[in-house]
CSV table of C-alpha atoms in Angstrom, one decimal:
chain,number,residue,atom,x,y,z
A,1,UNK,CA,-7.5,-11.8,8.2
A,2,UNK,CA,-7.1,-15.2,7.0
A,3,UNK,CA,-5.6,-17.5,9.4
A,4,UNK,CA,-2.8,-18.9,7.0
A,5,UNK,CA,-1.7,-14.8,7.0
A,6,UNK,CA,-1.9,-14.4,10.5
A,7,UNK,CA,0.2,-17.6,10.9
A,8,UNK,CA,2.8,-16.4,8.9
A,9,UNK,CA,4.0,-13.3,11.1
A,10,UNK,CA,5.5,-14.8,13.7
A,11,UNK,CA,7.8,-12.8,15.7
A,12,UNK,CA,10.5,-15.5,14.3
A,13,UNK,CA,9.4,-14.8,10.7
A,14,UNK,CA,9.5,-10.7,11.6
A,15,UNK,CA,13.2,-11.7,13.3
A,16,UNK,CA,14.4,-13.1,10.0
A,17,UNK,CA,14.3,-10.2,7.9
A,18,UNK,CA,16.6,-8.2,10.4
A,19,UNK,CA,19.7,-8.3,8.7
A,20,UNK,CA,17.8,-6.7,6.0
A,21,UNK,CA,16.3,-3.9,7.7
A,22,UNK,CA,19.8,-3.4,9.1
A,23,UNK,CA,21.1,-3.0,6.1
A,24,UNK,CA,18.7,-0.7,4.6
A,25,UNK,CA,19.0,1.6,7.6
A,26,UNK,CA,22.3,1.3,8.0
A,27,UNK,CA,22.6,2.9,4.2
A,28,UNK,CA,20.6,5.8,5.5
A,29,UNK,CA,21.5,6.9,8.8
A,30,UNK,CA,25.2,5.9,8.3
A,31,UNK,CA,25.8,5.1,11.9
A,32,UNK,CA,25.6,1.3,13.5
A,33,UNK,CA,24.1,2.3,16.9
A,34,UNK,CA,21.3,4.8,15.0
A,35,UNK,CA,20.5,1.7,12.5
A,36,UNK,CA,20.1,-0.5,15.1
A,37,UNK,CA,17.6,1.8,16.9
A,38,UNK,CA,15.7,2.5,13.8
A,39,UNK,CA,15.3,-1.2,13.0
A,40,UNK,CA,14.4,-1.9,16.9
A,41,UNK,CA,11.6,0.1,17.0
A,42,UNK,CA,10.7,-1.3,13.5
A,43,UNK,CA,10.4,-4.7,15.0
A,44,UNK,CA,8.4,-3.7,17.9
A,45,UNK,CA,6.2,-1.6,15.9
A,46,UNK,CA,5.3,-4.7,13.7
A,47,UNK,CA,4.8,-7.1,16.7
A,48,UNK,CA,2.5,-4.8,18.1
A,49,UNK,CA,0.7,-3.6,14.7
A,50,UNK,CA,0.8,-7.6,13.3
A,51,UNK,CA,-3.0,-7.7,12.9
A,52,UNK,CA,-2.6,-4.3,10.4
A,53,UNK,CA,-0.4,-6.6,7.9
A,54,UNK,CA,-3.0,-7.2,5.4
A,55,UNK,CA,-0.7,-9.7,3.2
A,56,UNK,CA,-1.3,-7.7,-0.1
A,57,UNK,CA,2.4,-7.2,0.4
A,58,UNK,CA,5.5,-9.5,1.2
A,59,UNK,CA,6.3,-9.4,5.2
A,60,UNK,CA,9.6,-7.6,3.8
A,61,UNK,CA,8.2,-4.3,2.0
A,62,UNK,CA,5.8,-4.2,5.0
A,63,UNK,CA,8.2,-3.6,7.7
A,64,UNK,CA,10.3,-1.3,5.0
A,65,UNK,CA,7.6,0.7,5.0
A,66,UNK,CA,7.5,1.1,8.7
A,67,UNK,CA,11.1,1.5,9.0
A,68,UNK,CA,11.0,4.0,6.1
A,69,UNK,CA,8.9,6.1,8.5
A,70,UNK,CA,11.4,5.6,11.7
A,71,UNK,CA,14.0,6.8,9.1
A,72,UNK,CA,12.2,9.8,8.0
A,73,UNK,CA,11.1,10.7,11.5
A,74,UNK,CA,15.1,10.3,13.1
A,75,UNK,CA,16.0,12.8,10.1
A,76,UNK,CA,13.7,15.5,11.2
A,77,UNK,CA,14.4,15.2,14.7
A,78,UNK,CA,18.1,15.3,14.1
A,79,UNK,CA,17.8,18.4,11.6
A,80,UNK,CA,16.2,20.1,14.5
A,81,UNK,CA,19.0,19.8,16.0
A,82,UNK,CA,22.0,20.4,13.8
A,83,UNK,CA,21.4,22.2,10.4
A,84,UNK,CA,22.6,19.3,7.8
A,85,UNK,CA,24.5,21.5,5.4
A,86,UNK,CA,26.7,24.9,5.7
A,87,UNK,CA,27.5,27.1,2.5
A,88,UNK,CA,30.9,25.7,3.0
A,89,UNK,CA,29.9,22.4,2.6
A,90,UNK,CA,28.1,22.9,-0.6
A,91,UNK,CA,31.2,25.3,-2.0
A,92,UNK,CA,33.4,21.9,-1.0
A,93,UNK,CA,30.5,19.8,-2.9
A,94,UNK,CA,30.2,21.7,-6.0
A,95,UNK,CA,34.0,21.9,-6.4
A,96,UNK,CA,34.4,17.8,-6.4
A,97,UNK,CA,32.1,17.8,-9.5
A,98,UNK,CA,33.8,20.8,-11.1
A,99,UNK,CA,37.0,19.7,-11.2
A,100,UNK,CA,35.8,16.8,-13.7
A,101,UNK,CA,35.5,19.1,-15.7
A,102,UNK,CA,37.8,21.6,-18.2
A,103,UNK,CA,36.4,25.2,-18.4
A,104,UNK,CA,34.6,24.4,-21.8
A,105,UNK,CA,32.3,21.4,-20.2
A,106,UNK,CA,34.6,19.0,-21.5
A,107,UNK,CA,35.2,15.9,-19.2
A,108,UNK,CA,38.8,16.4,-17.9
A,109,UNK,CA,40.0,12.8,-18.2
A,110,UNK,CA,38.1,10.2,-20.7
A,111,UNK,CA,35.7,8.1,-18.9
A,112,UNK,CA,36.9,4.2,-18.8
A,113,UNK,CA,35.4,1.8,-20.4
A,114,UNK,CA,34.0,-0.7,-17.3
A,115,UNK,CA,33.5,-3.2,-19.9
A,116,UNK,CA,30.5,-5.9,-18.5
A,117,UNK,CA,30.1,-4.4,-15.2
A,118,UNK,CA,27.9,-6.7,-13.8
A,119,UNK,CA,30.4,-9.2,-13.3
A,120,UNK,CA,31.5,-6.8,-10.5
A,121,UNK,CA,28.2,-7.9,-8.6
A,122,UNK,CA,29.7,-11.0,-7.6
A,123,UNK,CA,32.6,-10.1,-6.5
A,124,UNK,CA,32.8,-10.1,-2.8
A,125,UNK,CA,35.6,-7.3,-3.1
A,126,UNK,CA,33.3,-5.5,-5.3
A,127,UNK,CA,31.0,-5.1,-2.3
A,128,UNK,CA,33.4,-4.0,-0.1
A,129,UNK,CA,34.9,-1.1,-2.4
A,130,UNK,CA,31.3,-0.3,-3.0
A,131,UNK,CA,30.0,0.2,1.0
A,132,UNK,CA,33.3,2.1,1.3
A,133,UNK,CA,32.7,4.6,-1.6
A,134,UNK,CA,29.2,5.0,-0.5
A,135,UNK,CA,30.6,6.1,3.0
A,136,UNK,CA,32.6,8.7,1.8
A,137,UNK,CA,29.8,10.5,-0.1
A,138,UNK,CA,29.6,13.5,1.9
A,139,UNK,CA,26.2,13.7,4.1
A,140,UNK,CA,23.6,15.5,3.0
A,141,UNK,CA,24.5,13.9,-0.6
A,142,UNK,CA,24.1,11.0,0.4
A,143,UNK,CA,21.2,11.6,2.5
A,144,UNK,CA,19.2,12.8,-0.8
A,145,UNK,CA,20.8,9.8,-2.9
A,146,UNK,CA,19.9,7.0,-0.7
A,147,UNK,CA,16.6,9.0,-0.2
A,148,UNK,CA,16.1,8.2,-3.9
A,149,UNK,CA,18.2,5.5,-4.8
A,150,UNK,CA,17.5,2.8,-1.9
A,151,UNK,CA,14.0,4.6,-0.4
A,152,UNK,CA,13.1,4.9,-3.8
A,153,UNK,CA,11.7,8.3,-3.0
A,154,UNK,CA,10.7,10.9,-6.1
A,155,UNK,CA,12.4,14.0,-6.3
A,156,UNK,CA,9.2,15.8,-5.3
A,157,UNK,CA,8.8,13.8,-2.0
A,158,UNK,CA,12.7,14.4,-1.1
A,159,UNK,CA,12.7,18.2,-1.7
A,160,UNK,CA,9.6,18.6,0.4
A,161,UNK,CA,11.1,16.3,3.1
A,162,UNK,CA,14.0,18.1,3.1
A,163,UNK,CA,12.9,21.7,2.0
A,164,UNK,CA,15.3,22.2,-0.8
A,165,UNK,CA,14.4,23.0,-4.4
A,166,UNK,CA,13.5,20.1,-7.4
A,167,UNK,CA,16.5,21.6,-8.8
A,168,UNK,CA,18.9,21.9,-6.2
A,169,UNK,CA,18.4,18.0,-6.0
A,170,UNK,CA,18.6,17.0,-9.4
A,171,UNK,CA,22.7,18.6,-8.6
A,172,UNK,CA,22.9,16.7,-5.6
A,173,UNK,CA,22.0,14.0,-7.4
A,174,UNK,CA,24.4,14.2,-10.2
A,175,UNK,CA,27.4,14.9,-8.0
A,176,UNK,CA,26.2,12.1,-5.9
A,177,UNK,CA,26.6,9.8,-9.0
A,178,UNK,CA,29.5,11.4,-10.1
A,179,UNK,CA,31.2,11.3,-7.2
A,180,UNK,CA,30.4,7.4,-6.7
A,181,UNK,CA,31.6,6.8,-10.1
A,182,UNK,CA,34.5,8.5,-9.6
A,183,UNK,CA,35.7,6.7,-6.1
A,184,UNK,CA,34.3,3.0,-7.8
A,185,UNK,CA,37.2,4.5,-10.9
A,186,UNK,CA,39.5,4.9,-8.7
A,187,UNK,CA,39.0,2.2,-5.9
A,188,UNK,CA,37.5,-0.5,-8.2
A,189,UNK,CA,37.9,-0.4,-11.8
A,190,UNK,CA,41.1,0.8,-12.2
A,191,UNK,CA,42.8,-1.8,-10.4
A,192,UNK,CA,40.6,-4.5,-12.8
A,193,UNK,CA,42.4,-6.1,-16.0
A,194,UNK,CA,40.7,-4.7,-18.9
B,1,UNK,CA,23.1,23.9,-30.5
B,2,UNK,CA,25.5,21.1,-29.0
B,3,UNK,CA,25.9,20.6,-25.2
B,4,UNK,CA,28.9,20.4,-23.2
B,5,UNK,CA,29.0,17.2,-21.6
B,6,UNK,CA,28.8,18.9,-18.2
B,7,UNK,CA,25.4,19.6,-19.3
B,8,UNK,CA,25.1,16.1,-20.7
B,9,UNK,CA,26.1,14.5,-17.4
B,10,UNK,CA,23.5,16.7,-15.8
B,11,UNK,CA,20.6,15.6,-18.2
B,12,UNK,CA,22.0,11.7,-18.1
B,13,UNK,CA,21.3,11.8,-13.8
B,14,UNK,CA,18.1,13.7,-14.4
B,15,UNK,CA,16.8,11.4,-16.6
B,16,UNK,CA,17.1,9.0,-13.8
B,17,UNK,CA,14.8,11.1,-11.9
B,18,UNK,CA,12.4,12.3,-13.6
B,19,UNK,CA,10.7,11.9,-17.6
B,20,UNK,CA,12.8,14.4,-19.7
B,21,UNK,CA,11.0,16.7,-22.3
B,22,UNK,CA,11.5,16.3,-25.9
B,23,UNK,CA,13.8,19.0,-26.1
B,24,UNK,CA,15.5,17.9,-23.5
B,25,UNK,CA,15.6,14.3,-24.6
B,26,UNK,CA,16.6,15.8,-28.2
B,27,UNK,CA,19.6,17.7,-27.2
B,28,UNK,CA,21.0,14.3,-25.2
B,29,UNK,CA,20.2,12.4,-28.4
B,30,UNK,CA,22.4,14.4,-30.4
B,31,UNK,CA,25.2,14.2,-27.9
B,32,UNK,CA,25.4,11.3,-27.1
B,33,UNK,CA,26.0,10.3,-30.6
B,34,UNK,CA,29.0,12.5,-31.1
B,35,UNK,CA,30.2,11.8,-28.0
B,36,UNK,CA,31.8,8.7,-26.5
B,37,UNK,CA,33.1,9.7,-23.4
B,38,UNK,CA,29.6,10.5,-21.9
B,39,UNK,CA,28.1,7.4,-23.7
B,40,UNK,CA,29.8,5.7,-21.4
B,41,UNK,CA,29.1,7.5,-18.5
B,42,UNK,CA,25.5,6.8,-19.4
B,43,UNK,CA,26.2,2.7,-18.7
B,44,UNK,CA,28.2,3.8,-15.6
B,45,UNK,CA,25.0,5.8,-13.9
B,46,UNK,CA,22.9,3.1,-15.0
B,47,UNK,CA,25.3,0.4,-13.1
B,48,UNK,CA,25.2,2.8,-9.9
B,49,UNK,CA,21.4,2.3,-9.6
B,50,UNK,CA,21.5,-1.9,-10.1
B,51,UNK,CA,24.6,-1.5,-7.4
B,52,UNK,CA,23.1,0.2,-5.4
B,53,UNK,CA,19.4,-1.9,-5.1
B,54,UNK,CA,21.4,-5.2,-5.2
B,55,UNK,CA,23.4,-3.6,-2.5
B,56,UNK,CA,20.7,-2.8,-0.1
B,57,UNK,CA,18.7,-6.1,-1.3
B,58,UNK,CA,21.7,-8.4,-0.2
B,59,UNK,CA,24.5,-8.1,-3.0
């Protein structure tokens, strides 16, 4: 390894890109005290590994990858223990998307018009109603959502992970979107002059 | 034959996920023109995925 490399993964640099890693796990394991764990062992698993970063990649999608794997391995572990969906559930699921909507297919209420919505990605308040309406996504949607949307996992990796079929993710997937559209409506844009 | 734009909506997240087929890409073609409504759900899935990278990248 060259030394300028070498030099560059210091346990301060590995410190710096907590917050990050936090975050990230944080969007996937949905509880502070399993995040924190996750990233932990992250950090401790680059310290020790720090000769097998080969630099090809930034220090930050190096330890992603490694905590993508602490991520994956706490969700097997914890569907050992505790089945991650009932029929119930998925009734309760399915109906949230349904009642969008009218028996024909036809959406029940016209979609608004967000205007430029990336003016919203500045907004500090934005953010807020954002984390909130991804919190309410019910579990195991938002287990295969984040799986694809901030792991950036393909649909074939997250139905073997998770031992569901390509097409019963594709509809998690929708209602996923649907249903954070719908809270962002409702919690966001509705409130924004148009 | 047109789709209903449950079946739009469907096709709209899929195409998200995976490369659609022509028919498939054919039949949202066609809907999407006649319809508005699920036009602009289209911009609002595509704003879900920048959200939610900027999101997780720092906002």
């Amino acid at each position: 390894m060259p030394p300028d490399i070498e030099s560059s993964i210091t346990p301060g640099a590995i410190e710096d890109e907590r917050g990050y890693l936090l975050r990230y796990a944080l969007l996937q394991l949905r509880n502070p005290a399993q995040a924190e764990d996750a990233v932990q062992e992250t950090l401790l698993a680059a310290l020790e590994g720090r000769e097998r970063f080969s630099g090809r990649s930034s220090l930050r999608t190096w330890l992603t990858g490694i905590l993508k794997h602490k991520i994956i391995d706490h969700h097997r572990r914890s569907g050992r223990e505790r089945p991650l969906v009932s029929a119930d559930d998925d009734r309760a699921e399915a109906d949230i998307v349904d009642a969008l909507f009218a028996d024909d297919g036809h959406w029940r209420e016209f979609p608004a018009d967000w205007g430029s919505p990336a003016t919203a990605l500045e907004n500090s308040r934005f953010w807020k109603a954002f984390e909130l309406c991804l919190q309410r996504l019910p579990e195991r949607t938002a287990r295969v959502f984040t799986m694809r949307e901030v792991m950036e996992m393909s649909t074939d990796d997250i139905c073997q992970e998770l031992d569901i079929t390509t097409t019963n993710c594709w509809v998690m997937l929708h209602r996923a979107r649907l249903t954070l559209r719908e809270c962002l409506q409702l919690t966001w844009f509705d409130g924004q002059p148009s | 034959m047109i789709s209903s734009c449950k079946q739009t909506s469907l096709l709209l997240s899929q195409a998200q996920d995976r490369p659609l087929g022509f028919a498939d890409r054919l039949r949202l073609r066609v809907h999407l023109v006649i319809c508005e409504r699920c036009r602009r759900v289209s911009t609002h899935f595509a704003f879900l995925r920048t959200a939610v990278q900027r999101y997780r990248d720092g906002g």
